PDB file of C-alpha atoms in Angstrom:
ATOM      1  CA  UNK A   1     -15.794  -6.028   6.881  1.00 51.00           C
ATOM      2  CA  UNK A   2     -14.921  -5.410   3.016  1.00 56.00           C
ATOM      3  CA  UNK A   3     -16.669  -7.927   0.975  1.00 59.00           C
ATOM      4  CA  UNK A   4     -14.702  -8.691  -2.259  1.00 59.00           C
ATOM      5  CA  UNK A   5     -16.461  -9.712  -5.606  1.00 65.00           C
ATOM      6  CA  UNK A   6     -14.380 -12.429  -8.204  1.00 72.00           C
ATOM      7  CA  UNK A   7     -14.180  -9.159 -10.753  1.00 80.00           C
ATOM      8  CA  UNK A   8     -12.218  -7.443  -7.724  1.00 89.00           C
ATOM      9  CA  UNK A   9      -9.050  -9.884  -8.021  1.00 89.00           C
ATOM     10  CA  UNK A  10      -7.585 -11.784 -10.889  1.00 93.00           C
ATOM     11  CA  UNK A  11      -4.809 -14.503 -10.951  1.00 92.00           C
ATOM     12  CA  UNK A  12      -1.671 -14.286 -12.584  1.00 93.00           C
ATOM     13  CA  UNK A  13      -2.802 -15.952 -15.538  1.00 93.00           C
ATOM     14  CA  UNK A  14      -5.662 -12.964 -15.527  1.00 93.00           C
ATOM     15  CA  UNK A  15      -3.295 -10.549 -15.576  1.00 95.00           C
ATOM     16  CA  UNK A  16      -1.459 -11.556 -17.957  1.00 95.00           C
ATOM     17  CA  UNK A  17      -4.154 -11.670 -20.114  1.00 94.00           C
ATOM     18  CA  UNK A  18      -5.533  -7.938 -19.230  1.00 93.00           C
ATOM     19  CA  UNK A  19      -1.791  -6.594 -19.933  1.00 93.00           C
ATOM     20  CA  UNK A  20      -0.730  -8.590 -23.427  1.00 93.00           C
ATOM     21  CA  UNK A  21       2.199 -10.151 -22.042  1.00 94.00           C
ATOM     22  CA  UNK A  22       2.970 -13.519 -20.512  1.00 95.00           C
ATOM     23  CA  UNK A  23       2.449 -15.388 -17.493  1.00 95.00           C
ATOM     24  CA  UNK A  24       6.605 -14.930 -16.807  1.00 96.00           C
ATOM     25  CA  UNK A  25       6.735 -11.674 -16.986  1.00 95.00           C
ATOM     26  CA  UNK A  26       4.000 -10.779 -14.719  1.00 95.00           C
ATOM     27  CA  UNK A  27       5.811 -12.962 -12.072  1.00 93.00           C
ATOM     28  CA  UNK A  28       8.557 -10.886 -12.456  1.00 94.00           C
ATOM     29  CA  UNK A  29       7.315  -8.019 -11.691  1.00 93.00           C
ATOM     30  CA  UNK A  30       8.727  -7.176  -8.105  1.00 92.00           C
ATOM     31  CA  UNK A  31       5.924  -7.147  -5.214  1.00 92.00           C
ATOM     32  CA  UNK A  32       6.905  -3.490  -4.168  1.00 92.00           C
ATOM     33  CA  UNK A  33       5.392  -2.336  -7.703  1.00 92.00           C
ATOM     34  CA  UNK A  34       2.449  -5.196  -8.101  1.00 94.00           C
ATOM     35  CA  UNK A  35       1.425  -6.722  -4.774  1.00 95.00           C
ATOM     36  CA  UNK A  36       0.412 -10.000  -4.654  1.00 94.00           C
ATOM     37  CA  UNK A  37      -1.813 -12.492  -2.367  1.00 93.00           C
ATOM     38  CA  UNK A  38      -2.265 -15.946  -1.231  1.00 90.00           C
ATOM     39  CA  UNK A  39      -5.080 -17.308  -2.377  1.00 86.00           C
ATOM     40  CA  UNK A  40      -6.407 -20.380  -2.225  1.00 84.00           C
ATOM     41  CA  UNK A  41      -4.642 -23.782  -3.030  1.00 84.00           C
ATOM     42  CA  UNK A  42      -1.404 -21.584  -3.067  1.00 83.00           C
ATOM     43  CA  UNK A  43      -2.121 -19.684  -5.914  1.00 87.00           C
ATOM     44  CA  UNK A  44      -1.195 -15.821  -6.430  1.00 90.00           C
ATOM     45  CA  UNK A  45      -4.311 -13.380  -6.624  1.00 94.00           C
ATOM     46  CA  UNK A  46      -4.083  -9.714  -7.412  1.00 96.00           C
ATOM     47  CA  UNK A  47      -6.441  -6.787  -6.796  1.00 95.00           C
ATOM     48  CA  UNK A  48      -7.688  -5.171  -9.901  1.00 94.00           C
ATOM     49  CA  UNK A  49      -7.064  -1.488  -8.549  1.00 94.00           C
ATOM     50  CA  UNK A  50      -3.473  -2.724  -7.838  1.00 95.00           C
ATOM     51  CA  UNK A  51      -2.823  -3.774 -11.366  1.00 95.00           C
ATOM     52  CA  UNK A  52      -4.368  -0.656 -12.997  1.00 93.00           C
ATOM     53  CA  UNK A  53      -2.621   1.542 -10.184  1.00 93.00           C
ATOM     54  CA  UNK A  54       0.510  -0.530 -11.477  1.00 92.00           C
ATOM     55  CA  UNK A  55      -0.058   0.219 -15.110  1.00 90.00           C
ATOM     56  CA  UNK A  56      -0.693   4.150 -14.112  1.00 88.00           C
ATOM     57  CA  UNK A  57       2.850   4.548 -12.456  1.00 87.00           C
ATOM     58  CA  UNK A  58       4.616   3.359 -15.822  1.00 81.00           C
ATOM     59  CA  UNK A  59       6.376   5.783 -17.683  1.00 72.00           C
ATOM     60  CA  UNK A  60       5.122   6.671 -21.550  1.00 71.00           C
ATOM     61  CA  UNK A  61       6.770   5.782 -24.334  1.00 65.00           C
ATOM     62  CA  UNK A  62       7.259   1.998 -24.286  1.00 56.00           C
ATOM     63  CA  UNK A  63       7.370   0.408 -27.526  1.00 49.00           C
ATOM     64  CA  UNK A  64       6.643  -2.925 -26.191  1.00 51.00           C
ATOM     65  CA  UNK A  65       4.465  -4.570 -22.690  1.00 52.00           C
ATOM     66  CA  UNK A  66       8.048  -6.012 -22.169  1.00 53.00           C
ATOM     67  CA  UNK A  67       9.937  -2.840 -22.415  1.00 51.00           C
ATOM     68  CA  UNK A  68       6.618  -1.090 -19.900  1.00 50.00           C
ATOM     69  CA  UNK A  69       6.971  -4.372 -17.742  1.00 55.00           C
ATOM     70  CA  UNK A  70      11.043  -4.062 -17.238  1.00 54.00           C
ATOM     71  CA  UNK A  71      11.738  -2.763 -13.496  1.00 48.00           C
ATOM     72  CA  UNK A  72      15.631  -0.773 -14.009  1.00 46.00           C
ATOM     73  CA  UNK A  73      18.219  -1.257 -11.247  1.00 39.00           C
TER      74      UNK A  73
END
């Protein structure tokens, strides 16, 4: 089985630390472009390779981590 380490998975609060933005918008951040997990005591977890894979698949050229965070319809 894969054994995980705490570096390997962050919370939302962790995420939105690593990308500059806010709690808010990394919830809205649809689950087809940043999974996310249950963890324990209900609380979101993401994998670190999904957040960098994530931040990869943006396009260049955002002035702002809003503006890189916005999904279009």
């Amino acid at each position: 089985p894969e054994r995980f380490q705490d570096r390997d998975f962050l919370t939302v609060e962790g995420v939105a630390r690593l990308l500059h933005c806010s709690v808010d918008q990394v919830r809205r951040i649809p689950r087809q472009h940043l999974a996310a997990y249950d963890g324990p005591g209900k609380r979101l977890l993401y994998f670190r390779e999904d957040i960098m894979s994530y931040v990869r698949s943006r396009p260049a050229g955002a002035r702002q981590i809003g503006m890189a965070l916005r999904v279009r319809s």
